[in-house]
Amino acid sequence: MIYREKSQKVELIGNYVEHIQRSANISELITELSYERRYSYFYGLKDSAYPSLLQHRIKTDSIMRILGKSKSITIKDYKNYTFLDSLPAIRGLIDSCKTTTNNIIDYYTNAIFRLNTLESEIPANTFLKPIYQDLIAQRILAQMITYFGIIRTNVFNVLYTKKDMSETLYETVEVYKVYKTYEKELFQKAAPFVIHDFNVIKKASDLQIGEVYLDSLFNTPKNLSSSDANWWWKISGNSMTALRNQQLALWKSVDIRMKEIYQQEKDSKNETLVFLLIAILLVTFFVYYAVSHIHKLLSELKHAATKISKGASGLQLKKMSGDIIGDLADCIIDIDKNNLMIAQTANQIGKGNFTVKVKLRSEEDLLGISIKRMKNALQEYASQKDKIQKETEDLVYRRDEFFSIASHELKTPVTSLKAYTQLMLMDMKATEDSQQKDMLERMDTQINKLTALINNLLDTSKINNGHFVYNKELFSLKDLITETIDGMSINLSDHEIIFNSSSTAKIYADRDRIGQVIYNFLTNAMKYASEDKRIIVTLKEEKNMVVCTVKDFGKGIVVDEQKRIFERFYRISGHNLNTFPGLGLGLFICKEIIQKHHGKIGLESEKGKGSTFHFELPIEKVMN
């Protein structure tokens, strides 16, 4: 905390140093703008002093670039709100003599006034006390220079041009009053030596003469001549130079002392850091000595505590000292004894011995209270377990019985509907009624879907009841795949099934059930197809297994859904539950069939790039 406070103080003083330098740059910019105003004015009057004007423009631009690099928020984008964004345009008008001298004076005066407002005061702080008065005095002198520059230009304009004399002198009187208030403020706030230097400069330079002349001019206006203009320009210029010299000297003094304060604080910060490091080393040495002294005792206690944490009991500790470490050792022994007692009690409860008594060590014994509650809960649970188990088994039996009965009861009317639909389709061929034929074909398709759903429900019920029978025989898997594809060719519409086989292996399995798996893979591939309607079926041999894969180029399946795709009643998500119709039983049944044949089933998929379902079955070795 001490080092952080020192660092913050150094950073604050560093900001003040930057502030002073920034204020000096602003003052210098104001000075150069004053010179540029002067030469622009003369150039507007008699087309002279152009080289000097260009020279001061270069200086002005140089200082503006320096201020533009500052990261301070106080002068961020300062050109946009100090009229300086219009400086290139004003210069163009001056060079082409398309503006008046009054416009020139007004523009530069407004810019100088606005720049003066950017020089905010530094708040008073204890460590700035030696230079704070000088900071204020330097700022007051800057304001005096600014206002005197306005007075100088206005009076010269009146003396030289003899135009708008009354109006200009009236406005200048108000500016002169503000200038005199700053002079009074300087006498009130500046250090004695600054006031002394100001009085000396005022008497030694033309400043006092200029102020006397202004008092006379404003109080008793008289006939003015061009010679007065030249005389006034000279003595007012000397006065401005005298004020600037004092401000510059004062600023340099403040800058030097501020940097000295900054360096002192940096040195103090470094000394504090060294002191803190030494203190840390001493504390570290003391802590190391203390830790070393009690290390052996704590190591033994740690070993005992480790055993307790692993469930060990029957600990024996060497005799400890009579201090707090000895008390800690006694507590560990008590913990060991209590843990052993609690473990024995919990063991008896776990075996179903609910007559054992739970002894509480105190009213705050949360573990003992919890074991007592556990005993009561287990006792209650044991009494309810058989009842709940019996009810659960009964519910499962009724669910499976419902599936079985519902499937059988639905299958009969659906079979009749299928037969009637087929008969009606045969009749439609003779009548050539395309509309009714299309409706009957759609009805036939929906009946097929309903039949598949009923069969899936029936198969699921058989799986749950253990009545799923497999009639195994030896057959060629390649031939079965070819037959399945041929049988589906009527309903392929615009789908294209490509079958590639490098295997003629035979398997010993239930031919209908394996065909059911192949059919399910193909219908799923057609259901989730996208613009690419191809379906690639591949059959190959790997070691002692024959592998069948069905690849589509459809929507794909995200990783989270791949983990659950073979679960019972799980359906791939979409915009709503009807996006992909079905009960979510097909792949569940496929998994059961393949696993009962000692095979494996799985998939690889990527969202938007399709899916590849596969299963593998053991090859049956045919004896010659």
Coordinates of C-alpha atoms in Angstrom, one line a residue:
M1 CA 0.0 0.0 0.0
I2 CA 2.9 2.4 0.8
Y3 CA 4.6 1.7 -2.5
R4 CA 1.3 2.0 -4.4
E5 CA 0.6 5.4 -2.7
K6 CA 4.1 6.5 -3.7
S7 CA 3.6 5.3 -7.2
Q8 CA 0.3 7.2 -7.5
K9 CA 1.9 10.3 -6.1
V10 CA 4.8 10.1 -8.7
E11 CA 2.3 9.5 -11.5
L12 CA 0.2 12.5 -10.3
I13 CA 3.3 14.8 -10.2
G14 CA 4.3 13.5 -13.6
N15 CA 0.9 14.5 -15.0
Y16 CA 1.4 17.9 -13.5
V17 CA 4.8 18.2 -15.2
E18 CA 3.1 17.3 -18.5
H19 CA 0.3 19.8 -17.8
I20 CA 2.8 22.6 -17.3
Q21 CA 4.6 21.7 -20.5
R22 CA 1.3 21.5 -22.3
S23 CA 0.4 25.0 -20.9
A24 CA 3.7 26.3 -22.1
N25 CA 3.0 24.9 -25.6
I26 CA -0.4 26.6 -25.6
S27 CA 1.1 29.9 -24.5
E28 CA 3.7 29.6 -27.2
L29 CA 1.0 28.9 -29.7
I30 CA -0.9 32.0 -28.6
T31 CA 2.3 34.0 -28.9
E32 CA 2.9 32.8 -32.5
L33 CA -0.8 33.4 -33.4
S34 CA -0.4 36.9 -32.1
Y35 CA 2.6 37.4 -34.4
E36 CA 0.7 35.9 -37.3
R37 CA -2.2 38.2 -36.5
R38 CA 0.1 41.1 -36.6
Y39 CA 1.8 40.3 -39.9
S40 CA -1.5 39.2 -41.5
Y41 CA -2.9 42.5 -40.5
F42 CA 0.0 44.5 -42.1
Y43 CA -0.2 42.3 -45.2
G44 CA -3.9 43.1 -45.4
L45 CA -3.2 46.8 -45.1
K46 CA -0.3 47.4 -47.4
D47 CA 0.8 44.0 -48.9
S48 CA 4.0 43.9 -46.9
A49 CA 5.8 41.7 -44.3
Y50 CA 4.8 38.5 -46.3
P51 CA 8.2 36.7 -45.6
S52 CA 7.8 37.3 -41.8
L53 CA 4.2 36.1 -42.1
L54 CA 5.3 32.8 -43.7
Q55 CA 8.0 32.4 -41.1
H56 CA 5.5 32.7 -38.2
R57 CA 3.0 30.4 -40.0
I58 CA 5.7 27.6 -40.0
K59 CA 6.2 28.2 -36.2
T60 CA 2.5 28.1 -35.6
D61 CA 2.0 24.9 -37.5
S62 CA 5.0 23.3 -35.7
I63 CA 3.5 24.0 -32.3
M64 CA 0.0 22.8 -33.4
R65 CA 1.6 19.5 -34.5
I66 CA 3.2 19.1 -31.0
L67 CA -0.2 19.7 -29.3
G68 CA -1.9 17.4 -31.7
K69 CA 0.3 14.5 -30.5
S70 CA -0.9 15.0 -26.9
K71 CA -3.1 12.2 -25.4
S72 CA -4.6 14.6 -22.8
I73 CA -8.4 14.7 -22.9
T74 CA -8.2 18.5 -22.2
I75 CA -6.9 19.3 -25.7
K76 CA -8.3 16.3 -27.6
D77 CA -9.3 17.5 -31.1
Y78 CA -8.7 21.1 -30.0
K79 CA -8.7 22.4 -33.5
N80 CA -12.4 21.6 -33.9
Y81 CA -13.5 24.0 -31.1
T82 CA -10.8 26.7 -31.1
F83 CA -11.5 28.1 -34.6
L84 CA -8.2 26.6 -35.7
D85 CA -9.9 24.2 -38.1
S86 CA -10.6 27.2 -40.3
L87 CA -7.0 28.4 -40.2
P88 CA -6.0 27.1 -43.7
A89 CA -9.1 28.7 -45.2
I90 CA -8.4 32.1 -43.5
R91 CA -4.8 32.0 -44.7
G92 CA -6.0 31.4 -48.2
L93 CA -8.2 34.4 -48.0
I94 CA -5.4 36.5 -46.6
D95 CA -3.0 35.4 -49.3
S96 CA -5.5 36.2 -52.1
C97 CA -6.5 39.6 -50.4
K98 CA -10.2 38.5 -50.3
T99 CA -10.8 39.4 -46.7
T100 CA -10.8 42.6 -44.6
T101 CA -8.4 43.6 -41.8
N102 CA -11.3 43.6 -39.3
N103 CA -12.1 40.0 -40.2
I104 CA -8.4 39.1 -39.8
I105 CA -8.3 40.7 -36.4
D106 CA -11.6 39.1 -35.3
Y107 CA -10.6 35.6 -36.4
Y108 CA -7.2 35.5 -34.7
T109 CA -8.5 37.2 -31.6
N110 CA -11.3 34.7 -31.2
A111 CA -8.9 31.8 -31.7
I112 CA -6.5 33.3 -29.1
F113 CA -9.4 33.8 -26.6
R114 CA -10.5 30.2 -27.0
L115 CA -7.0 28.8 -26.6
N116 CA -6.7 30.7 -23.3
T117 CA -9.6 28.6 -21.9
L118 CA -7.7 25.4 -22.5
E119 CA -5.1 26.3 -19.8
S120 CA -7.0 24.9 -16.8
E121 CA -5.6 25.5 -13.4
I122 CA -3.8 22.7 -11.5
P123 CA -5.6 21.9 -8.2
A124 CA -3.7 22.9 -5.0
N125 CA -1.8 20.0 -3.4
T126 CA 0.6 20.0 -0.4
F127 CA 3.6 18.9 -2.5
L128 CA 2.9 21.7 -5.0
K129 CA 2.8 24.4 -2.4
P130 CA 6.4 25.7 -3.2
I131 CA 5.4 26.5 -6.8
Y132 CA 1.7 26.9 -6.7
Q133 CA 1.8 30.7 -6.4
D134 CA 4.1 30.9 -9.4
L135 CA 1.8 28.6 -11.4
I136 CA -1.0 31.0 -10.8
A137 CA 1.1 34.1 -11.5
Q138 CA 2.3 32.5 -14.8
R139 CA -1.3 31.9 -15.9
I140 CA -2.3 35.5 -15.0
L141 CA 0.6 36.9 -17.0
A142 CA -0.5 34.8 -19.9
Q143 CA -4.0 36.3 -19.7
M144 CA -2.5 39.8 -19.5
I145 CA -0.4 39.2 -22.6
T146 CA -3.5 38.0 -24.5
Y147 CA -5.6 40.9 -23.5
F148 CA -2.8 43.5 -24.1
G149 CA -2.3 42.0 -27.5
I150 CA -6.0 42.6 -28.4
I151 CA -5.7 46.2 -27.0
R152 CA -2.5 46.8 -29.0
T153 CA -4.0 45.6 -32.3
N154 CA -7.3 47.5 -31.8
V155 CA -5.6 50.8 -30.9
F156 CA -3.1 50.5 -33.8
N157 CA -6.0 49.8 -36.2
V158 CA -7.8 53.0 -35.0
L159 CA -4.7 55.1 -35.2
Y160 CA -3.7 53.8 -38.5
T161 CA -6.9 53.6 -40.4
K162 CA -9.1 56.2 -38.7
K163 CA -12.1 53.9 -39.3
D164 CA -14.8 52.9 -36.8
M165 CA -12.9 54.8 -34.1
S166 CA -15.7 55.2 -31.6
E167 CA -17.0 51.7 -31.8
T168 CA -13.5 50.1 -31.7
L169 CA -12.3 52.3 -28.8
Y170 CA -15.5 51.5 -26.9
E171 CA -14.9 47.8 -27.3
T172 CA -11.2 48.2 -26.4
V173 CA -12.0 50.1 -23.2
E174 CA -13.9 47.0 -22.0
V175 CA -10.9 44.8 -22.9
Y176 CA -8.6 47.2 -21.1
K177 CA -10.7 47.0 -18.0
V178 CA -10.4 43.2 -18.0
Y179 CA -6.6 43.6 -18.5
K180 CA -6.4 45.8 -15.4
T181 CA -8.4 43.3 -13.3
Y182 CA -5.8 40.7 -14.2
E183 CA -3.1 43.1 -13.1
K184 CA -4.9 43.5 -9.7
E185 CA -5.2 39.7 -9.4
L186 CA -1.5 39.4 -10.0
F187 CA -0.8 41.7 -7.1
Q188 CA -3.2 39.8 -4.9
K189 CA -2.0 36.2 -5.7
A190 CA 1.6 36.3 -6.9
A191 CA 4.6 35.8 -4.7
P192 CA 6.4 39.0 -3.5
F193 CA 9.4 38.5 -5.8
V194 CA 7.1 38.2 -8.8
I195 CA 5.3 41.4 -7.9
H196 CA 8.7 43.1 -7.4
D197 CA 9.9 41.9 -10.8
F198 CA 6.7 43.0 -12.5
N199 CA 7.1 46.6 -11.0
V200 CA 10.7 46.7 -12.1
I201 CA 9.8 45.6 -15.6
K202 CA 6.9 48.0 -15.8
K203 CA 9.1 51.0 -14.9
A204 CA 12.1 49.9 -16.9
S205 CA 10.1 49.1 -20.1
D206 CA 7.5 50.9 -22.1
L207 CA 4.7 49.1 -20.3
Q208 CA 4.0 52.0 -17.9
I209 CA 4.2 54.5 -20.7
G210 CA 1.7 52.4 -22.7
E211 CA -0.8 52.2 -19.8
V212 CA -0.5 56.0 -19.2
Y213 CA -1.2 56.6 -22.9
L214 CA -4.2 54.2 -22.9
D215 CA -5.6 55.9 -19.8
S216 CA -5.3 59.3 -21.5
L217 CA -6.7 58.0 -24.8
F218 CA -9.8 56.4 -23.2
N219 CA -10.5 59.2 -20.8
T220 CA -10.0 62.1 -23.2
P221 CA -10.1 61.1 -26.9
K222 CA -8.1 63.5 -29.1
N223 CA -7.1 64.0 -32.6
L224 CA -5.0 61.0 -33.7
S225 CA -2.3 60.9 -36.4
S226 CA -0.5 58.1 -38.2
S227 CA 2.7 59.0 -36.3
D228 CA 0.9 58.0 -33.1
A229 CA 0.2 54.6 -34.7
N230 CA 3.9 53.9 -35.4
W231 CA 4.9 55.2 -31.9
W232 CA 2.1 53.1 -30.3
W233 CA 3.1 50.0 -32.2
K234 CA 6.7 50.3 -31.0
I235 CA 6.1 50.9 -27.2
S236 CA 3.2 48.4 -27.1
G237 CA 5.5 45.8 -28.8
N238 CA 8.2 46.5 -26.1
S239 CA 5.5 46.1 -23.4
M240 CA 4.4 42.8 -24.8
T241 CA 8.0 41.6 -25.0
A242 CA 8.6 42.6 -21.4
L243 CA 5.5 40.7 -20.2
R244 CA 6.4 37.6 -22.3
N245 CA 10.0 37.6 -20.9
Q246 CA 8.7 37.7 -17.3
Q247 CA 6.2 34.9 -18.1
L248 CA 8.8 32.8 -19.8
A249 CA 11.3 33.3 -16.9
L250 CA 8.6 32.4 -14.4
W251 CA 7.5 29.3 -16.4
K252 CA 11.1 28.1 -16.7
S253 CA 11.5 28.5 -12.9
V254 CA 8.3 26.6 -12.3
D255 CA 9.3 23.9 -14.8
I256 CA 12.7 23.4 -13.2
R257 CA 11.3 23.2 -9.7
M258 CA 8.4 21.0 -10.7
K259 CA 10.9 18.6 -12.3
E260 CA 13.0 18.7 -9.1
I261 CA 9.9 17.8 -7.1
Y262 CA 9.1 15.0 -9.6
Q263 CA 12.7 13.6 -9.3
Q264 CA 12.6 13.8 -5.5
E265 CA 9.4 11.8 -5.5
K266 CA 10.9 9.2 -7.9
D267 CA 13.9 8.9 -5.6
S268 CA 11.7 8.6 -2.6
K269 CA 9.6 6.0 -4.4
N270 CA 12.8 4.0 -5.1
E271 CA 14.0 4.4 -1.5
T272 CA 10.6 3.2 -0.3
L273 CA 10.9 0.2 -2.6
V274 CA 14.4 -0.7 -1.2
F275 CA 13.1 -0.3 2.3
L276 CA 10.1 -2.5 1.6
L277 CA 12.4 -5.2 0.1
I278 CA 14.6 -5.1 3.1
A279 CA 11.6 -5.4 5.4
I280 CA 10.3 -8.3 3.4
L281 CA 13.6 -10.1 3.6
L282 CA 13.7 -9.6 7.4
V283 CA 10.1 -10.8 7.8
T284 CA 10.9 -13.8 5.4
F285 CA 13.9 -14.7 7.5
F286 CA 11.9 -14.6 10.7
V287 CA 9.0 -16.6 9.2
Y288 CA 11.5 -19.2 7.9
Y289 CA 13.1 -19.5 11.3
A290 CA 9.7 -20.0 13.0
V291 CA 8.5 -22.5 10.4
S292 CA 11.8 -24.5 10.7
H293 CA 11.4 -24.6 14.5
I294 CA 7.9 -26.2 14.4
H295 CA 8.3 -28.1 11.1
K296 CA 8.9 -31.5 12.7
L297 CA 5.9 -31.2 15.0
L298 CA 3.6 -30.0 12.2
S299 CA 4.9 -32.8 9.8
E300 CA 3.8 -35.4 12.3
L301 CA 0.5 -33.8 12.8
K302 CA 0.1 -33.5 9.0
H303 CA 0.9 -37.2 8.6
A304 CA -1.8 -38.0 11.2
A305 CA -4.3 -35.7 9.6
T306 CA -3.6 -37.2 6.2
K307 CA -4.3 -40.7 7.5
I308 CA -7.6 -39.4 9.0
S309 CA -8.5 -37.8 5.6
K310 CA -8.0 -41.2 3.9
G311 CA -10.2 -43.0 6.5
A312 CA -7.5 -44.5 8.7
S313 CA -8.1 -44.9 12.5
G314 CA -6.2 -46.0 15.6
L315 CA -3.6 -43.2 15.4
Q316 CA -0.7 -42.9 17.8
L317 CA 1.2 -39.6 18.2
K318 CA 4.4 -38.9 20.1
K319 CA 4.1 -36.8 23.2
M320 CA 3.8 -33.2 22.0
S321 CA 4.7 -29.9 23.8
G322 CA 2.2 -28.3 26.2
D323 CA 1.5 -25.4 23.9
I324 CA -1.1 -24.9 21.2
I325 CA 0.6 -27.6 19.0
G326 CA 0.0 -30.1 21.9
D327 CA -3.6 -29.1 22.1
L328 CA -3.9 -29.6 18.4
A329 CA -2.4 -33.1 18.7
D330 CA -5.0 -34.0 21.4
C331 CA -7.8 -32.7 19.1
I332 CA -6.6 -34.9 16.3
I333 CA -6.6 -38.0 18.6
D334 CA -10.2 -37.1 19.7
I335 CA -11.2 -36.7 16.0
D336 CA -9.8 -40.1 15.3
K337 CA -11.7 -41.7 18.1
N338 CA -15.0 -40.0 17.2
N339 CA -14.5 -40.9 13.5
L340 CA -14.0 -44.5 14.4
M341 CA -17.2 -44.5 16.5
I342 CA -19.2 -42.7 13.8
A343 CA -17.9 -45.1 11.1
Q344 CA -18.9 -48.2 13.2
T345 CA -22.3 -46.7 13.7
A346 CA -22.8 -45.9 10.0
N347 CA -21.6 -49.4 9.1
Q348 CA -24.2 -51.0 11.2
I349 CA -26.9 -48.7 9.8
G350 CA -25.7 -49.5 6.3
K351 CA -26.2 -53.2 7.0
G352 CA -29.8 -52.6 8.0
N353 CA -29.3 -52.6 11.7
F354 CA -31.6 -49.8 12.7
T355 CA -31.5 -50.6 16.4
V356 CA -28.0 -49.2 16.8
K357 CA -27.9 -45.9 18.8
V358 CA -26.3 -42.8 17.3
K359 CA -24.4 -40.9 20.1
L360 CA -24.2 -37.2 19.5
R361 CA -20.9 -35.6 20.6
S362 CA -22.7 -32.2 21.2
E363 CA -25.7 -30.2 20.1
E364 CA -23.6 -28.8 17.3
D365 CA -22.6 -32.3 16.0
L366 CA -23.8 -31.9 12.4
L367 CA -22.3 -35.2 11.3
G368 CA -24.0 -37.1 14.1
I369 CA -27.3 -35.4 13.5
S370 CA -27.0 -36.1 9.8
I371 CA -26.3 -39.8 10.5
K372 CA -29.3 -40.0 12.8
R373 CA -31.5 -38.5 10.1
M374 CA -30.0 -40.8 7.6
K375 CA -30.8 -43.8 9.8
N376 CA -34.5 -42.7 10.1
A377 CA -34.6 -42.0 6.4
L378 CA -33.1 -45.3 5.4
Q379 CA -35.5 -47.1 7.8
E380 CA -38.4 -45.3 6.2
Y381 CA -37.0 -46.0 2.7
A382 CA -36.5 -49.7 3.5
S383 CA -40.2 -49.9 4.5
Q384 CA -41.3 -48.2 1.3
K385 CA -38.8 -49.8 -1.1
D386 CA -40.7 -53.0 -1.8
K387 CA -44.0 -51.2 -2.2
I388 CA -42.4 -48.7 -4.7
Q389 CA -40.6 -51.5 -6.6
K390 CA -43.8 -53.5 -6.9
E391 CA -45.7 -50.5 -8.2
T392 CA -42.9 -49.6 -10.6
E393 CA -42.8 -53.1 -12.0
D394 CA -46.6 -53.1 -12.4
L395 CA -46.4 -49.7 -14.3
V396 CA -43.7 -51.0 -16.6
Y397 CA -45.7 -54.2 -17.3
R398 CA -48.9 -52.2 -18.0
R399 CA -46.9 -49.8 -20.3
D400 CA -45.4 -52.7 -22.3
E401 CA -48.8 -54.5 -22.4
F402 CA -50.4 -51.3 -23.7
F403 CA -47.8 -51.0 -26.5
S404 CA -48.3 -54.6 -27.4
I405 CA -52.2 -54.5 -27.4
A406 CA -52.3 -51.1 -29.1
S407 CA -49.9 -52.3 -31.9
H408 CA -51.9 -55.5 -32.5
E409 CA -55.2 -53.7 -32.4
L410 CA -54.0 -51.0 -34.8
K411 CA -52.4 -53.4 -37.2
T412 CA -55.6 -55.2 -38.2
P413 CA -57.6 -52.1 -39.4
V414 CA -54.4 -50.6 -41.0
T415 CA -54.0 -53.9 -42.9
S416 CA -57.6 -53.6 -44.1
L417 CA -57.1 -50.0 -45.1
K418 CA -54.0 -51.1 -47.1
A419 CA -55.9 -53.8 -48.9
Y420 CA -58.9 -51.5 -49.8
T421 CA -56.5 -48.8 -51.0
Q422 CA -54.7 -51.2 -53.3
L423 CA -58.0 -52.4 -54.7
M424 CA -59.2 -48.8 -55.3
L425 CA -55.8 -48.0 -57.0
M426 CA -56.4 -51.0 -59.3
D427 CA -59.8 -49.6 -60.2
M428 CA -58.4 -46.2 -60.9
K429 CA -56.2 -47.6 -63.6
A430 CA -59.2 -48.4 -65.6
T431 CA -61.0 -45.0 -65.1
E432 CA -57.8 -43.0 -65.6
D433 CA -59.0 -40.4 -63.0
S434 CA -55.6 -38.8 -62.2
Q435 CA -56.8 -36.7 -59.4
Q436 CA -58.3 -39.6 -57.4
K437 CA -55.4 -41.8 -58.3
D438 CA -53.0 -39.2 -56.8
M439 CA -55.1 -38.9 -53.7
L440 CA -55.1 -42.7 -53.3
E441 CA -51.4 -43.0 -53.8
R442 CA -50.8 -40.4 -51.1
M443 CA -53.2 -42.3 -48.9
D444 CA -51.2 -45.5 -49.6
T445 CA -48.0 -43.8 -48.7
Q446 CA -49.4 -42.6 -45.4
I447 CA -50.7 -46.1 -44.6
N448 CA -47.2 -47.4 -45.2
K449 CA -45.8 -44.9 -42.8
L450 CA -48.4 -45.8 -40.2
T451 CA -47.7 -49.5 -40.7
A452 CA -44.0 -48.8 -40.1
L453 CA -44.8 -46.9 -36.9
I454 CA -47.0 -49.7 -35.6
N455 CA -44.3 -52.3 -36.4
N456 CA -41.7 -50.2 -34.6
L457 CA -44.0 -50.0 -31.5
L458 CA -44.6 -53.7 -31.7
D459 CA -40.9 -54.5 -32.0
T460 CA -40.1 -52.2 -29.1
S461 CA -42.7 -54.0 -27.0
K462 CA -41.2 -57.3 -27.9
I463 CA -37.7 -56.1 -27.1
N464 CA -38.9 -54.9 -23.6
N465 CA -40.6 -58.2 -22.9
G466 CA -37.8 -60.3 -24.2
H467 CA -40.0 -61.8 -27.0
F468 CA -38.0 -60.4 -29.9
V469 CA -37.3 -63.7 -31.9
Y470 CA -34.5 -64.0 -34.4
N471 CA -34.7 -66.7 -37.1
K472 CA -31.1 -67.0 -38.2
E473 CA -29.9 -68.4 -41.5
L474 CA -26.8 -68.3 -43.7
F475 CA -27.1 -65.7 -46.5
S476 CA -25.2 -63.2 -48.6
L477 CA -25.4 -59.6 -47.3
K478 CA -24.6 -58.2 -50.7
D479 CA -27.7 -59.9 -52.2
L480 CA -29.8 -58.6 -49.3
I481 CA -28.7 -55.0 -49.9
T482 CA -29.3 -55.3 -53.6
E483 CA -32.9 -56.7 -53.0
T484 CA -33.6 -53.9 -50.5
I485 CA -32.5 -51.2 -52.9
D486 CA -34.5 -52.7 -55.8
G487 CA -37.6 -52.9 -53.6
M488 CA -37.3 -49.2 -52.7
S489 CA -36.7 -48.1 -56.3
I490 CA -40.4 -47.4 -56.9
N491 CA -40.4 -44.8 -54.1
L492 CA -37.0 -43.2 -54.9
S493 CA -38.5 -40.3 -56.9
D494 CA -35.4 -38.1 -57.5
H495 CA -33.0 -39.9 -55.1
E496 CA -30.1 -41.8 -56.5
I497 CA -28.7 -44.8 -54.6
I498 CA -25.2 -45.9 -55.6
F499 CA -24.1 -49.3 -54.3
N500 CA -20.4 -50.3 -54.2
S501 CA -19.4 -53.7 -52.9
S502 CA -16.1 -55.5 -52.6
S503 CA -17.4 -58.3 -50.4
T504 CA -19.3 -61.6 -51.2
A505 CA -19.1 -62.7 -47.5
K506 CA -22.0 -64.6 -46.0
I507 CA -23.4 -64.0 -42.5
Y508 CA -25.4 -66.1 -40.1
A509 CA -28.3 -63.8 -39.0
D510 CA -32.0 -63.1 -39.2
R511 CA -32.3 -62.0 -42.8
D512 CA -35.5 -60.0 -42.3
R513 CA -34.2 -58.1 -39.3
I514 CA -30.9 -57.2 -41.0
G515 CA -33.0 -56.1 -44.0
Q516 CA -35.0 -54.0 -41.6
V517 CA -31.7 -52.2 -40.5
I518 CA -30.7 -51.6 -44.1
Y519 CA -34.2 -50.3 -45.0
N520 CA -34.1 -47.9 -42.0
F521 CA -30.7 -46.5 -42.9
L522 CA -31.9 -45.8 -46.5
T523 CA -35.2 -44.2 -45.5
N524 CA -33.4 -42.0 -43.0
A525 CA -30.9 -40.9 -45.7
M526 CA -33.8 -40.1 -48.0
K527 CA -35.7 -38.2 -45.3
Y528 CA -32.8 -35.9 -44.3
A529 CA -31.4 -35.4 -47.8
S530 CA -30.7 -31.9 -49.1
E531 CA -30.2 -30.7 -52.7
D532 CA -27.7 -33.4 -53.3
K533 CA -30.0 -36.5 -53.6
R534 CA -27.2 -39.1 -53.8
I535 CA -27.0 -42.0 -51.3
I536 CA -23.9 -44.1 -51.4
V537 CA -24.0 -47.6 -50.0
T538 CA -20.7 -49.4 -49.4
L539 CA -20.0 -53.0 -48.4
K540 CA -16.5 -54.2 -47.5
E541 CA -14.6 -56.6 -45.3
E542 CA -12.4 -55.6 -42.4
K543 CA -10.6 -58.5 -40.6
N544 CA -13.3 -61.0 -39.6
M545 CA -16.2 -58.5 -40.0
V546 CA -18.3 -57.3 -42.9
V547 CA -19.0 -53.5 -42.8
C548 CA -22.0 -51.8 -44.4
T549 CA -22.1 -48.0 -44.6
V550 CA -24.9 -45.7 -45.9
K551 CA -23.7 -42.1 -46.7
D552 CA -25.9 -39.1 -47.5
F553 CA -25.2 -35.5 -48.2
G554 CA -28.0 -34.0 -46.2
K555 CA -28.3 -31.7 -43.2
G556 CA -25.9 -33.6 -40.9
I557 CA -26.3 -34.1 -37.2
V558 CA -24.7 -32.0 -34.5
V559 CA -22.3 -33.6 -31.9
D560 CA -24.7 -33.4 -29.0
E561 CA -27.4 -35.2 -30.9
Q562 CA -25.1 -37.9 -32.2
K563 CA -24.6 -39.1 -28.6
R564 CA -28.3 -39.8 -28.2
I565 CA -29.4 -40.7 -31.7
F566 CA -29.7 -44.4 -30.9
E567 CA -31.8 -43.8 -27.7
R568 CA -35.4 -44.9 -27.6
F569 CA -38.0 -42.2 -28.6
Y570 CA -35.2 -39.7 -29.4
R571 CA -35.9 -37.5 -32.4
I572 CA -33.5 -35.0 -34.1
S573 CA -34.5 -31.5 -33.2
G574 CA -35.9 -29.0 -35.8
H575 CA -38.0 -25.9 -35.9
N576 CA -40.8 -27.9 -34.3
L577 CA -41.6 -31.4 -33.3
N578 CA -43.1 -32.1 -36.7
T579 CA -40.0 -31.1 -38.7
F580 CA -38.8 -34.7 -39.0
P581 CA -41.7 -37.1 -38.5
G582 CA -41.4 -40.4 -36.6
L583 CA -41.4 -41.8 -33.0
G584 CA -37.7 -42.1 -32.6
L585 CA -37.8 -45.9 -32.5
G586 CA -36.2 -46.9 -35.8
L587 CA -32.5 -46.5 -34.9
F588 CA -33.1 -47.8 -31.4
I589 CA -34.5 -51.1 -32.9
C590 CA -31.6 -51.2 -35.4
K591 CA -29.1 -51.0 -32.5
E592 CA -30.8 -53.8 -30.6
I593 CA -30.8 -56.0 -33.8
I594 CA -27.1 -55.4 -34.5
Q595 CA -26.0 -55.9 -30.9
K596 CA -28.0 -59.2 -30.6
H597 CA -26.0 -60.4 -33.7
H598 CA -22.7 -59.6 -31.9
G599 CA -22.1 -56.6 -34.1
K600 CA -21.5 -52.9 -33.8
I601 CA -23.4 -49.8 -35.0
G602 CA -22.5 -46.2 -35.2
L603 CA -22.3 -43.0 -37.3
E604 CA -20.0 -40.1 -38.4
S605 CA -21.6 -36.8 -39.2
E606 CA -20.9 -33.1 -39.5
K607 CA -23.5 -30.3 -39.5
G608 CA -24.4 -29.3 -43.0
K609 CA -22.2 -32.0 -44.7
G610 CA -24.2 -35.1 -44.4
S611 CA -24.0 -38.3 -42.3
T612 CA -22.6 -41.8 -42.6
F613 CA -24.4 -44.6 -40.7
H614 CA -22.6 -48.0 -40.5
F615 CA -23.0 -51.4 -38.9
E616 CA -20.6 -54.4 -38.9
L617 CA -21.4 -58.1 -38.4
P618 CA -19.1 -61.2 -38.0
I619 CA -18.5 -63.2 -41.2
E620 CA -19.6 -66.7 -41.1
K621 CA -16.9 -69.2 -42.2
V622 CA -18.3 -71.6 -44.7
M623 CA -16.9 -75.1 -44.5
N624 CA -16.3 -76.8 -47.8

